[in-house]
Tab-separated table of C-alpha atoms in Angstrom:
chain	number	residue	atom	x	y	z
P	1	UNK	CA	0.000	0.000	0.000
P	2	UNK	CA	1.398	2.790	-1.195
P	3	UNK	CA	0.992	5.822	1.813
P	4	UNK	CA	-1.639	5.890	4.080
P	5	UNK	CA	-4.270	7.741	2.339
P	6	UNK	CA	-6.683	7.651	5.823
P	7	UNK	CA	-4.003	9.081	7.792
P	8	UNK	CA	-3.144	12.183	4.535
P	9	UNK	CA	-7.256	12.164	5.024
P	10	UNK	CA	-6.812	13.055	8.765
P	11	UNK	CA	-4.391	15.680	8.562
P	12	UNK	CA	-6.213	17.392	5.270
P	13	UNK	CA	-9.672	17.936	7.841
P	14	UNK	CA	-7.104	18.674	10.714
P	15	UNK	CA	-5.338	21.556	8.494
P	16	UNK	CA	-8.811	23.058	7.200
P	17	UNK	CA	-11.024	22.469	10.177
P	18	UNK	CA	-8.593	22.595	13.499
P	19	UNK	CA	-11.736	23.437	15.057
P	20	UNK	CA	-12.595	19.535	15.020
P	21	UNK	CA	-11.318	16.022	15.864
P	22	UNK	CA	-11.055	13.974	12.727
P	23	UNK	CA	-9.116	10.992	14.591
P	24	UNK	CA	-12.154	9.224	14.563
P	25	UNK	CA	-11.534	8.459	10.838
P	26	UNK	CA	-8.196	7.296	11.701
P	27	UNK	CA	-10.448	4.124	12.888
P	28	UNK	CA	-13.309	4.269	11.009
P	29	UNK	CA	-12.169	5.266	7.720
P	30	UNK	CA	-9.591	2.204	8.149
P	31	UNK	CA	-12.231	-0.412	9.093
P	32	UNK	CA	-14.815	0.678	5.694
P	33	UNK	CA	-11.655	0.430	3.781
P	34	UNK	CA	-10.275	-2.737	5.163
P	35	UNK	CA	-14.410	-3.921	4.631
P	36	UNK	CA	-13.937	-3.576	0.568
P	37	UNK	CA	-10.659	-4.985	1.026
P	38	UNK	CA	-11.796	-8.148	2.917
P	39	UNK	CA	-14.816	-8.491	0.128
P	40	UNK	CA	-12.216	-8.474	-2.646
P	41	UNK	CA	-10.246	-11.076	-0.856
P	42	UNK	CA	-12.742	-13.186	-0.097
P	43	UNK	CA	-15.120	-13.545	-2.729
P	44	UNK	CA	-13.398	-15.459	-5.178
P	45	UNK	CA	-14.355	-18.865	-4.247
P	46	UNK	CA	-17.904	-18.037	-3.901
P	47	UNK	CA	-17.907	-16.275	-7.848
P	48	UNK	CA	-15.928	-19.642	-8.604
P	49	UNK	CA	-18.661	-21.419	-7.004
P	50	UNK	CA	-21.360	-19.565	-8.703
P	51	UNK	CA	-22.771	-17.906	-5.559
P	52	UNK	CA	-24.264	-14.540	-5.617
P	53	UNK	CA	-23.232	-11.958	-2.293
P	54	UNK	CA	-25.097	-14.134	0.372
P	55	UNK	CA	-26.030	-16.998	-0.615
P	56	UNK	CA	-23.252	-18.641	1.147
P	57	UNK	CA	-24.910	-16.983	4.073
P	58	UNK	CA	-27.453	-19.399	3.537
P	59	UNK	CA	-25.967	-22.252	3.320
P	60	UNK	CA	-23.898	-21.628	6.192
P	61	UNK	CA	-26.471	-21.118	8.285
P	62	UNK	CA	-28.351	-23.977	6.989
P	63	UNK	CA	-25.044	-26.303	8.011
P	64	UNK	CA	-23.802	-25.121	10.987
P	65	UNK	CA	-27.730	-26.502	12.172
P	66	UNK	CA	-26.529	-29.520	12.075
P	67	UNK	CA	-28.876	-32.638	10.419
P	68	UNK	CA	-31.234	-32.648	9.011
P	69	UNK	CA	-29.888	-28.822	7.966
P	70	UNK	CA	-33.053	-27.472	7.714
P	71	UNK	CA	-34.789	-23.752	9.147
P	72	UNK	CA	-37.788	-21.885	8.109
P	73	UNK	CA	-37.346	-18.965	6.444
P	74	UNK	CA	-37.806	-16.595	9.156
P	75	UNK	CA	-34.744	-18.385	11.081
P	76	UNK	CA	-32.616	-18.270	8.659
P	77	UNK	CA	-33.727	-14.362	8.556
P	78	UNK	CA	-32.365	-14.092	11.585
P	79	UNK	CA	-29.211	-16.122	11.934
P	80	UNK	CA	-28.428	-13.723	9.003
P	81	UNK	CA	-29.559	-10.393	9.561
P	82	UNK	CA	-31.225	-10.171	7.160
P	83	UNK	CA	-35.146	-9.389	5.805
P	84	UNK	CA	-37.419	-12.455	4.921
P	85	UNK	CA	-37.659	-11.297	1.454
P	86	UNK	CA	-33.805	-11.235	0.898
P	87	UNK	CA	-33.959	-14.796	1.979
P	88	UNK	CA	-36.692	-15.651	-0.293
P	89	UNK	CA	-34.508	-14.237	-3.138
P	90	UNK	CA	-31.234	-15.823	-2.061
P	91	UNK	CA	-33.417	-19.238	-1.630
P	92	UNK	CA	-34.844	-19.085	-4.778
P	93	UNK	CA	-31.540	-18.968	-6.987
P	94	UNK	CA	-30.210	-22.216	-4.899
P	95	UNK	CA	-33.215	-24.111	-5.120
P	96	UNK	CA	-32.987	-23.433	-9.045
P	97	UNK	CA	-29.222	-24.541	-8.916
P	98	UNK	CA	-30.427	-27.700	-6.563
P	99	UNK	CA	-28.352	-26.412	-3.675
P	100	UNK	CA	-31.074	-26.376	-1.280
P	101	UNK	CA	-35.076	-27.496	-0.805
P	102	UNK	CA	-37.810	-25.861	0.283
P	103	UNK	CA	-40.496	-28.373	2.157
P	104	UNK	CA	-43.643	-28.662	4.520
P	105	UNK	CA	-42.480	-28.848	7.882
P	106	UNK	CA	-42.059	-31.985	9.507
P	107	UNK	CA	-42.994	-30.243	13.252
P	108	UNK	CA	-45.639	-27.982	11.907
P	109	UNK	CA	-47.537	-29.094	8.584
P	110	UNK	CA	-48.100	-25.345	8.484
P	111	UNK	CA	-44.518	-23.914	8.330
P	112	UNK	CA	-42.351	-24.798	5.489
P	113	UNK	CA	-38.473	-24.785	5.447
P	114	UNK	CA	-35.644	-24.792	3.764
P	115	UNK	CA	-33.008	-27.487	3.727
P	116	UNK	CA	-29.497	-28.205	1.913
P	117	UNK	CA	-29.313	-31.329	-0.464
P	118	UNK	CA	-26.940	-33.460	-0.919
P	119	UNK	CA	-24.687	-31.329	-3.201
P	120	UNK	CA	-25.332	-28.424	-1.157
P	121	UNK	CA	-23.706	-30.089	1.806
P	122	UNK	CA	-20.881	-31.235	-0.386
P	123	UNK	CA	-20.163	-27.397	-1.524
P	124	UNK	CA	-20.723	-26.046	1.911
P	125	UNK	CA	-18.097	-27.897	3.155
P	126	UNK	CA	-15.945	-27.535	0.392
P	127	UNK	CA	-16.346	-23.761	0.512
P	128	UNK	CA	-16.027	-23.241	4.302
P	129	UNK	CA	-12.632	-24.803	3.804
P	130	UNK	CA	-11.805	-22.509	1.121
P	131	UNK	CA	-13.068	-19.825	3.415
P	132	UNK	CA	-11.636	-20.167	6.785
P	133	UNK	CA	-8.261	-20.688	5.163
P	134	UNK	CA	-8.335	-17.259	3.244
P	135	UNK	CA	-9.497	-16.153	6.823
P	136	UNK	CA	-6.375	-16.914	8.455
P	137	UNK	CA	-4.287	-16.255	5.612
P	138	UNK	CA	-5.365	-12.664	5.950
P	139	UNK	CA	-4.775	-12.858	9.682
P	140	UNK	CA	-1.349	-14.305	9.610
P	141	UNK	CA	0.259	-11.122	9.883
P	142	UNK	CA	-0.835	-10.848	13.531
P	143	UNK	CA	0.369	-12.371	16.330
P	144	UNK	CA	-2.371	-14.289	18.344
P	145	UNK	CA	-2.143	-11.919	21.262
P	146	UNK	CA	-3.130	-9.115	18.248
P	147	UNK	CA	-6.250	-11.544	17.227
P	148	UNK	CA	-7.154	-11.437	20.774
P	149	UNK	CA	-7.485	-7.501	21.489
P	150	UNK	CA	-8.657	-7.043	17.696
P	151	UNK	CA	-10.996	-9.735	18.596
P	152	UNK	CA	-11.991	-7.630	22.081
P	153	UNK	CA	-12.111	-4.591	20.748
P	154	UNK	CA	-14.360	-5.380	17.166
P	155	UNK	CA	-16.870	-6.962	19.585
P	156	UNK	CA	-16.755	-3.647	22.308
P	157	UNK	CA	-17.598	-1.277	18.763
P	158	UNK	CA	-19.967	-3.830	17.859
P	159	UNK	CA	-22.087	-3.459	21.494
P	160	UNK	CA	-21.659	0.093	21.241
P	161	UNK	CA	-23.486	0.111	17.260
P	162	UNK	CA	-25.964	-2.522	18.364
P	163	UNK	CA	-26.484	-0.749	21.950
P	164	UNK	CA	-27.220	2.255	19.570
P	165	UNK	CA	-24.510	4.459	21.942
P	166	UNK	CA	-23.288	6.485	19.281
P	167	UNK	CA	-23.792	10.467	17.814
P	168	UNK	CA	-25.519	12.984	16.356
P	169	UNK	CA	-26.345	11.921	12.881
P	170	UNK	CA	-27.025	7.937	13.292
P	171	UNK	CA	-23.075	6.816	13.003
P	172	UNK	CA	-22.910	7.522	9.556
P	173	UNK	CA	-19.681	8.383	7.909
P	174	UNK	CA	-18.204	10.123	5.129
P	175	UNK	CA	-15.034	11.147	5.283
């Protein structure tokens, strides 16, 4: 990386506007960038796979259930944070590509859900393979005491957004 453009962006705001803090970005700005980063990095064996942004979020979630790898729709809504109708979507596509099923219930002849097939299991666990070792790969640079307090510290910022403890404005940012 050539520079470090968040720090130049830091002392540009602190030169015109000494009136304000614009450390914040020093954190911030770093974590959005390192976000498209991490997406870059880690996409490529999903596009190889043929999955569109989350559908691997679906078939996680449907195999870290467990047999018979199955949840209704508004589960899997929620073990993905994500709306019922962007789970319908994402469901849709791997039903077409026979990566998943969508059935009656066998607890509630009411409720349907969604479970992987065979070959979805297979490229789950294929993938999560793929995955976690492009995971660590990306963390090797740090030394496990580093995982630990970036560990800490991702999961303090992530109270304080969920906890809603945060400014004027909603959290937004553009720097």
């Amino acid at each position: 990386m050539a520079g470090d453009r968040i720090a130049d962006i830091v002392g540009q705001w602190g030169r015109e506007r000494p009136d304000l803090d614009p450390t914040p970005l020093l954190i911030i700005g770093r974590i959005q960038q390192l976000a498209a980063v991490l997406d870059e990095a880690l996409r490529p064996p999903f596009a190889a796979a043929d999955l569109g942004n989350g559908d691997f979020d679906v078939l996680a979630a449907l195999r870290r259930e467990g047999e018979p790898y199955t949840l209704t729709a508004g589960q899997l809504s929620q073990r993905m944070l994500v709306t019922t109708g962007a789970v319908t979507k994402r469901v849709d596509r791997m039903i077409a590509r026979g990566l998943v099923s969508r059935s009656v219930s066998a607890a509630d002849a009411r409720a349907r859900v969604v479970g992987l097939t065979p070959t979805g299991v297979v490229l789950t666990d294929r993938l999560i393979e793929q995955h976690l070792a492009n995971e660590a790969a990306i963390l090797r640079g740090l030394t496990d005491s580093d995982r630990r307090t970036l560990e800490r510290l991702l999961a303090a910022m992530n109270r304080t957004l969920a906890d809603g403890e945060f400014g004027p404005g909603g959290g937004g940012h553009d720097g």
